[in-house]
PDB file of C-alpha atoms in Angstrom:
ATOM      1  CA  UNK A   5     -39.776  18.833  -8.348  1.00 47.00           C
ATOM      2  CA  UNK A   6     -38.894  18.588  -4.641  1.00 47.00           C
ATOM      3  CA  UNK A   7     -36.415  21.038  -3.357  1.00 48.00           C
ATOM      4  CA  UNK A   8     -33.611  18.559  -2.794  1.00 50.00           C
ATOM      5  CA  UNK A   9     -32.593  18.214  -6.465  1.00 49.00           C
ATOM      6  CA  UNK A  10     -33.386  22.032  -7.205  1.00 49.00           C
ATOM      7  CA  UNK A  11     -30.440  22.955  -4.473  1.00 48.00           C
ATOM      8  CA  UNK A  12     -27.940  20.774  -5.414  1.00 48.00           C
ATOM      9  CA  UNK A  13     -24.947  22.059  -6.957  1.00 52.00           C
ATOM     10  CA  UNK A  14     -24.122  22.268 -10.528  1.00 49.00           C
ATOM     11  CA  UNK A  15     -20.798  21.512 -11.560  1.00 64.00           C
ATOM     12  CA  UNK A  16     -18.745  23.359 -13.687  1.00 76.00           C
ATOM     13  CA  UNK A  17     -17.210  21.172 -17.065  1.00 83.00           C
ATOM     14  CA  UNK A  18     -14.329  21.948 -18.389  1.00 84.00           C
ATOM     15  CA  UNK A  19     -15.608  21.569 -22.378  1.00 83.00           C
ATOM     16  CA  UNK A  20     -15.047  18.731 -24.827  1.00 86.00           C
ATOM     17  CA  UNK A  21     -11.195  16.960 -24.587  1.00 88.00           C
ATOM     18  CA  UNK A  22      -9.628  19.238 -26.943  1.00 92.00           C
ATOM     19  CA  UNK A  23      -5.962  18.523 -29.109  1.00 95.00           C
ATOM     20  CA  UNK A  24      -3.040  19.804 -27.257  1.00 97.00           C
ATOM     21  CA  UNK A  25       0.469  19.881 -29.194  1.00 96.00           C
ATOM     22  CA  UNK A  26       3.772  20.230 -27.232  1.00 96.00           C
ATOM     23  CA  UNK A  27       7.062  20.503 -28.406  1.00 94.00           C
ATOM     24  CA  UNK A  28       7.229  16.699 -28.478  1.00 95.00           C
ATOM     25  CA  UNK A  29       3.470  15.461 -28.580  1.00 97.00           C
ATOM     26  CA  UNK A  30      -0.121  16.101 -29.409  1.00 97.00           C
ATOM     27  CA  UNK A  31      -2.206  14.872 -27.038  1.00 97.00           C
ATOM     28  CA  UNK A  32      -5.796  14.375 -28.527  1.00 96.00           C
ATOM     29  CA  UNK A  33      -9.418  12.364 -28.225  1.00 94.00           C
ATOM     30  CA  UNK A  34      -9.133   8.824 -28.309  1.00 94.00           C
ATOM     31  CA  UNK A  35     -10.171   6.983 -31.289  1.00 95.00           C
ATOM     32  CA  UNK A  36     -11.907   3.923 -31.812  1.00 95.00           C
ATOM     33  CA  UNK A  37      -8.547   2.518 -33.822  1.00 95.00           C
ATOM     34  CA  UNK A  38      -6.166   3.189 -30.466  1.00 96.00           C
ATOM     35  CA  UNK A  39      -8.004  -0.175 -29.176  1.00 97.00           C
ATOM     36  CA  UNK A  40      -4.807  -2.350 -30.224  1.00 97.00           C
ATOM     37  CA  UNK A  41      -2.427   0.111 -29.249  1.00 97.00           C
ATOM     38  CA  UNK A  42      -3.877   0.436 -25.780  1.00 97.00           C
ATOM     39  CA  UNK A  43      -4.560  -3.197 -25.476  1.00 97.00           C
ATOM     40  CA  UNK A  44      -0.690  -4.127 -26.109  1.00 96.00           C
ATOM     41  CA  UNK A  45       0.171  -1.394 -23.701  1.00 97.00           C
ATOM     42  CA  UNK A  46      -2.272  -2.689 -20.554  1.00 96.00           C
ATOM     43  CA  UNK A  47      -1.638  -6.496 -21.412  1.00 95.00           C
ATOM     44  CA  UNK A  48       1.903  -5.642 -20.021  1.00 96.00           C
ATOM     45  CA  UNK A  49       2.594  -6.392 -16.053  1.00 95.00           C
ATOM     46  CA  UNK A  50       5.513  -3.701 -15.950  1.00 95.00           C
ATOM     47  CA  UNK A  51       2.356  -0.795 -16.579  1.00 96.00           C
ATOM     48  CA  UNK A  52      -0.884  -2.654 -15.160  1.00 95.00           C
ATOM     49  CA  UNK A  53       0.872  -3.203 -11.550  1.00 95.00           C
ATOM     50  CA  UNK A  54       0.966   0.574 -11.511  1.00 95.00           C
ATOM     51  CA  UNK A  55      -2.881   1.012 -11.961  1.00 94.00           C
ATOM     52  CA  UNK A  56      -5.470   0.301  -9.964  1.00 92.00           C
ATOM     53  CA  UNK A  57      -8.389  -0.348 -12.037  1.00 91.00           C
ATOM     54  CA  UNK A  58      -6.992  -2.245 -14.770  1.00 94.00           C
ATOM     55  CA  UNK A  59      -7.359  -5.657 -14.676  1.00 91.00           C
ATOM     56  CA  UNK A  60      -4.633  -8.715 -16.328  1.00 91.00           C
ATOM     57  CA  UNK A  61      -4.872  -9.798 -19.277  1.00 93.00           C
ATOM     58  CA  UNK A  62      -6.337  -6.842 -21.142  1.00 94.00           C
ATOM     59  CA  UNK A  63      -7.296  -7.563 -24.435  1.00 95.00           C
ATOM     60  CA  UNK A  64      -8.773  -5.914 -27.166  1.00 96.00           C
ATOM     61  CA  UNK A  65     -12.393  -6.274 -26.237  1.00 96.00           C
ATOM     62  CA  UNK A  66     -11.453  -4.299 -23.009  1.00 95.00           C
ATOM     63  CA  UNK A  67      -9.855  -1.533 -24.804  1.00 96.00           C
ATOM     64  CA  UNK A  68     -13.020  -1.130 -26.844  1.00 96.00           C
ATOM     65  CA  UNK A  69     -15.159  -1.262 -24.242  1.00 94.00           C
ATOM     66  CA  UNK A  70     -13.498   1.709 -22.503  1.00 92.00           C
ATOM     67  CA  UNK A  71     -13.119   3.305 -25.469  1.00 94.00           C
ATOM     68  CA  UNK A  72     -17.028   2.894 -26.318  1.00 91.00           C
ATOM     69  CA  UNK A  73     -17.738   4.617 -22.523  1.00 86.00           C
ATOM     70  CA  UNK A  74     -14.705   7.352 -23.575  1.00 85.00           C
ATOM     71  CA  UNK A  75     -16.259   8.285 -26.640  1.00 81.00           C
ATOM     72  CA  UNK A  76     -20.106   8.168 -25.758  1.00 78.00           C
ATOM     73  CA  UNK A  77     -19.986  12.034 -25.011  1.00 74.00           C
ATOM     74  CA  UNK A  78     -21.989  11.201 -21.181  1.00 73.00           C
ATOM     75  CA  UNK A  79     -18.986  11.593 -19.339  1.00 77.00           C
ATOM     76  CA  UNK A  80     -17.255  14.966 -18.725  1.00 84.00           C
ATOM     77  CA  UNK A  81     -13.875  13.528 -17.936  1.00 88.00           C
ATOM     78  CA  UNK A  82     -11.134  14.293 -20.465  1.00 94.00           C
ATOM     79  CA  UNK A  83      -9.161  10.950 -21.795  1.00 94.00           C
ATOM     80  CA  UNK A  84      -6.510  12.159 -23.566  1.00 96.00           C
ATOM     81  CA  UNK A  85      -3.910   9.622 -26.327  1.00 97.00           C
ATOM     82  CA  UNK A  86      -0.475  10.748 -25.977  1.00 98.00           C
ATOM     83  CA  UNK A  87       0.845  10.322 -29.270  1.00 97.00           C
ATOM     84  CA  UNK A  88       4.285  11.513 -30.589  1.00 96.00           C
ATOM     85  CA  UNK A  89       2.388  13.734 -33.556  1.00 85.00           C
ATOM     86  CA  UNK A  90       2.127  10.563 -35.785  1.00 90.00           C
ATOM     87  CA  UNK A  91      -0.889   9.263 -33.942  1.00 88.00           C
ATOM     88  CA  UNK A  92       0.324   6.458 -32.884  1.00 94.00           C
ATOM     89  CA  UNK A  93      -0.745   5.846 -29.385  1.00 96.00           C
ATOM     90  CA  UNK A  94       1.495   5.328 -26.807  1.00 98.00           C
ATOM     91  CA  UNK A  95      -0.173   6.067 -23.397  1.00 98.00           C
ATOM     92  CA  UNK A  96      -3.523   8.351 -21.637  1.00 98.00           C
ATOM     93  CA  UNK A  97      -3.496  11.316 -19.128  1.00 98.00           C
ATOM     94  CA  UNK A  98      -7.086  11.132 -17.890  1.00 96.00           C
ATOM     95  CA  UNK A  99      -8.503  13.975 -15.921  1.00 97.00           C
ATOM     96  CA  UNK A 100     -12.195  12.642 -14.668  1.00 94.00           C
ATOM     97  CA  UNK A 101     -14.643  13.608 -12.180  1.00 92.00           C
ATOM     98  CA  UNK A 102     -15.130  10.736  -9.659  1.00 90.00           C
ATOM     99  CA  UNK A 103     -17.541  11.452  -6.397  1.00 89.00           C
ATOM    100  CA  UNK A 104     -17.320  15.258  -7.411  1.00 90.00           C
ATOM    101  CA  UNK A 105     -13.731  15.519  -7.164  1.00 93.00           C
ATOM    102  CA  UNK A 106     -11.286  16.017 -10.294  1.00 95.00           C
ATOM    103  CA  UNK A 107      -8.697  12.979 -10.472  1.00 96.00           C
ATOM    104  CA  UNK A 108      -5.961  13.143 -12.678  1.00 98.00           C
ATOM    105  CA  UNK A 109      -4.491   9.371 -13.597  1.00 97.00           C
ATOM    106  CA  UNK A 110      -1.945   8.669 -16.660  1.00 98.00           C
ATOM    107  CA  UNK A 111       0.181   5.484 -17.782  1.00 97.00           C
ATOM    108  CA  UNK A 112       2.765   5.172 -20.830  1.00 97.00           C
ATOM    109  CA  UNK A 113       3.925   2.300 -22.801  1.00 97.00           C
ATOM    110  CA  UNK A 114       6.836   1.123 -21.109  1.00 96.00           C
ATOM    111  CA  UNK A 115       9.031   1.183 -24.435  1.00 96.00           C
ATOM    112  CA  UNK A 116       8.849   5.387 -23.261  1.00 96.00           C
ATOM    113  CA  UNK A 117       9.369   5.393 -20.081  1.00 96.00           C
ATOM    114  CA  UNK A 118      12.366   7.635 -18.779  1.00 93.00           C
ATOM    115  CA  UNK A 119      12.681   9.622 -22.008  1.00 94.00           C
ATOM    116  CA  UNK A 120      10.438  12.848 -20.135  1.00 94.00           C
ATOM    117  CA  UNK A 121       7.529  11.760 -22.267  1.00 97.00           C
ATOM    118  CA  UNK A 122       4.754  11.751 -18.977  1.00 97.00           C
ATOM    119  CA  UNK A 123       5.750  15.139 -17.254  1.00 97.00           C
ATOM    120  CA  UNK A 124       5.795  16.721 -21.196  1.00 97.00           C
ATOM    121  CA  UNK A 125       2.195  15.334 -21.232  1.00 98.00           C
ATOM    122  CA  UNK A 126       1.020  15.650 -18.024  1.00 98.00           C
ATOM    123  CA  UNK A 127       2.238  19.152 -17.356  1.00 98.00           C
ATOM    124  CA  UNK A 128      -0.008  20.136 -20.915  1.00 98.00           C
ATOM    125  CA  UNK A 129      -2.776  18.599 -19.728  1.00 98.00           C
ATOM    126  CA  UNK A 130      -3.147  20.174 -16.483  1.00 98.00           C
ATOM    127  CA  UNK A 131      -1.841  23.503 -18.255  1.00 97.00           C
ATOM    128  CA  UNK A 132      -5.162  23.562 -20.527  1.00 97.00           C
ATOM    129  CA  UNK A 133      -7.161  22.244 -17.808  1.00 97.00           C
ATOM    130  CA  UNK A 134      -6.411  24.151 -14.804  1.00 96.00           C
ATOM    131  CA  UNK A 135      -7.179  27.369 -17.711  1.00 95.00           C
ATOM    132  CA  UNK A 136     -10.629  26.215 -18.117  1.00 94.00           C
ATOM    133  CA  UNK A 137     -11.211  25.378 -14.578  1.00 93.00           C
ATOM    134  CA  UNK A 138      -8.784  27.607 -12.272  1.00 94.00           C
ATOM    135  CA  UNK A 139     -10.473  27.216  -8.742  1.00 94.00           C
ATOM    136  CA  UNK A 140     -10.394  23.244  -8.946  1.00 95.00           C
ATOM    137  CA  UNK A 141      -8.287  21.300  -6.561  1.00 97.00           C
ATOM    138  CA  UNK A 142      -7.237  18.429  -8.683  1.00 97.00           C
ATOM    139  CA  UNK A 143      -6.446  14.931  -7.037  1.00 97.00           C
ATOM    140  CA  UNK A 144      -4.051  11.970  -7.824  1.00 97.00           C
ATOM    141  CA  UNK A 145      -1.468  10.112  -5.922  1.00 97.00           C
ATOM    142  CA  UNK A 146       0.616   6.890  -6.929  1.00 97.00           C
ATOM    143  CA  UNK A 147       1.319   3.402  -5.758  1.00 97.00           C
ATOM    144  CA  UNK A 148       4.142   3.507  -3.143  1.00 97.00           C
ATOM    145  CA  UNK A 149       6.283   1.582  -5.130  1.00 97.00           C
ATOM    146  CA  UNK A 150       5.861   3.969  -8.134  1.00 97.00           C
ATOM    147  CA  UNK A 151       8.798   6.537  -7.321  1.00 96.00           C
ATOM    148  CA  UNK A 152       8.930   7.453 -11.041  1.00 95.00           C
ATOM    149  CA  UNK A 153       5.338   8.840 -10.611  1.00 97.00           C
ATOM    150  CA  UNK A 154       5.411  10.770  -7.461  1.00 97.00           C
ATOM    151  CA  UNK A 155       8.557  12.328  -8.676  1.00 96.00           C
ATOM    152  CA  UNK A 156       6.680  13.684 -11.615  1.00 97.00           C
ATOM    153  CA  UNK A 157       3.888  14.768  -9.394  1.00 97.00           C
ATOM    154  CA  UNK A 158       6.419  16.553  -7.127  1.00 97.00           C
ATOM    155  CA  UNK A 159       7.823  18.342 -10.074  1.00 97.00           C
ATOM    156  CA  UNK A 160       3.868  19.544 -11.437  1.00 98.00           C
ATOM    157  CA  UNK A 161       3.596  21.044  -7.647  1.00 97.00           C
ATOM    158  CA  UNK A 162       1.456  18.348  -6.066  1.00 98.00           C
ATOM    159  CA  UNK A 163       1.433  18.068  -2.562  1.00 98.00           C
ATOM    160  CA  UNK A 164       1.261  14.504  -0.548  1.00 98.00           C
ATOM    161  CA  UNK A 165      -1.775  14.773   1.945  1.00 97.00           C
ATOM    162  CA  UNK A 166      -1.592  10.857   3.015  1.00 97.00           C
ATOM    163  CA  UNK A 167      -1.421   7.209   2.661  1.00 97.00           C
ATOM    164  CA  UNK A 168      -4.033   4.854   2.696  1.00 95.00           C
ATOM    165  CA  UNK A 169      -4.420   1.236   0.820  1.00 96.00           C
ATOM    166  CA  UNK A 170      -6.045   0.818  -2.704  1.00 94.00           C
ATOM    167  CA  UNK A 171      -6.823  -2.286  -4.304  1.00 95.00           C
ATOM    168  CA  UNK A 172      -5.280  -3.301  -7.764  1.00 94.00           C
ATOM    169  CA  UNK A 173      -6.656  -5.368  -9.981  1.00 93.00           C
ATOM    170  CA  UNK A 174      -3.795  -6.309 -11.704  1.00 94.00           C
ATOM    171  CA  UNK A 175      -2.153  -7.379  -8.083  1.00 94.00           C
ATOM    172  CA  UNK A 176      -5.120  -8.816  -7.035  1.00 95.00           C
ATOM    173  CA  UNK A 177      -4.353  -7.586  -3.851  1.00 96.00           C
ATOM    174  CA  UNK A 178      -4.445  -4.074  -1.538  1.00 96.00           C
ATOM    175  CA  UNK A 179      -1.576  -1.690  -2.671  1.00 96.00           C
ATOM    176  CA  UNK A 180       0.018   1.115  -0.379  1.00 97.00           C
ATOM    177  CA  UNK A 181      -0.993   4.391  -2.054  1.00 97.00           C
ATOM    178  CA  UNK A 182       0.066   7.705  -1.523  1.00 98.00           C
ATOM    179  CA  UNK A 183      -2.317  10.641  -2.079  1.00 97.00           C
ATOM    180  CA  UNK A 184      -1.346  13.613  -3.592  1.00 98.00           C
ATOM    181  CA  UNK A 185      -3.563  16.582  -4.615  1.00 98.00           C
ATOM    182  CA  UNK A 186      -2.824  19.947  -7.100  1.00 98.00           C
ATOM    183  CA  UNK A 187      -4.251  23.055  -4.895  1.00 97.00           C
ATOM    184  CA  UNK A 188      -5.801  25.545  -7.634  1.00 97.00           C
ATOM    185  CA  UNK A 189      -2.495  28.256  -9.247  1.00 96.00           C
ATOM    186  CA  UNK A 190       0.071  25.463  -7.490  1.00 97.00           C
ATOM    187  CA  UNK A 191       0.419  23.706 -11.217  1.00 97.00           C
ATOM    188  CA  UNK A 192       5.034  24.375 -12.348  1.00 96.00           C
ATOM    189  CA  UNK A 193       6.281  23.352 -14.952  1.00 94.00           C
ATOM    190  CA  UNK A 194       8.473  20.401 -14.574  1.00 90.00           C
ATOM    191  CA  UNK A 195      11.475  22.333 -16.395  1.00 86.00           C
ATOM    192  CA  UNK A 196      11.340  25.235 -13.935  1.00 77.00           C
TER     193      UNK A 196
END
């Protein structure tokens, strides 16, 4: 074994996606039956413009392909299903390791938008996470047309640290983006 791969770093994992209940939620694993859920959810413009990786339409198939690479148990990203406690899914916060970094990403039906649902979820995801892994610097950011999302970023004690341009799929197009990141201890809660 040469001593280029005996030197290189080993990362620290947070652990399997575990079940987080809030006062409102319970976050938890995705399941194989959340395809049609999720698929209703992406196949709607008002969500998709907002992501950059997701591609329109978005049909079932899609869903269960990312759901196949979600569940596989190779990746050490946590994909969590916001559900309102009767499992009935109704958005993700993802926190997954991309180039060695931690990324945290997150969309929501639109049917629940402005009712608090995202910073309820997002704050208890980053809560449990930042727990298991307290020295990480957590990234994320947010098209610039996507006030609703910075502001909850803003609120969680994200900082901006620059703009750049990302491509969507959805807009088939490049997007103005603004990056944000979550230095480690910096996570509030959004009620504070």
């Amino acid at each position: 074994m040469s001593a280029a791969v005996l030197s290189r770093p080993v990362l620290a994992r947070p652990g399997p996606c575990p079940i987080i209940e809030t006062e409102h939620l319970v976050l938890r694993p995705h399941r194989m039956d959340d395809a049609d859920s999720i698929a209703q959810s992406l196949n709607d413009w008002q969500v998709t413009r907002m992501l950059s990786r997701v591609a329109l339409p978005y049909s079932r198939d899609d869903a269960r392909d990312w759901l196949n690479r979600q569940r596989s148990g190779a990746l050490p990203d946590w994909q969590l299903a916001i559900t309102e406690g009767d499992g009935v899914h109704i958005g993700c916060v993802g926190i997954e390791l991309r180039h060695g970094l931690w990324h945290l990403g997150y969309w929501l039906n639109r049917f629940y938008w402005g009712q608090g649902v995202m910073s309820e979820a997002v704050f208890a995801a980053l809560e449990r996470f930042t727990r298991r892994m307290p020295d990480v610097t957590i990234y994320s950011g947010a098209f610039a047309d996507n006030a609703a999302s910075l502001r909850i970023q803003q609120k969680l004690g994200f900082e901006v640290v620059g703009t750049d341009e990302v491509f969507s799929l959805a807009r088939n197009r490049m997007a103005s983006h603004i990056a944000t990141r979550l230095p480690p201890g910096a996570l509030k809660s959004p009620w504070a």
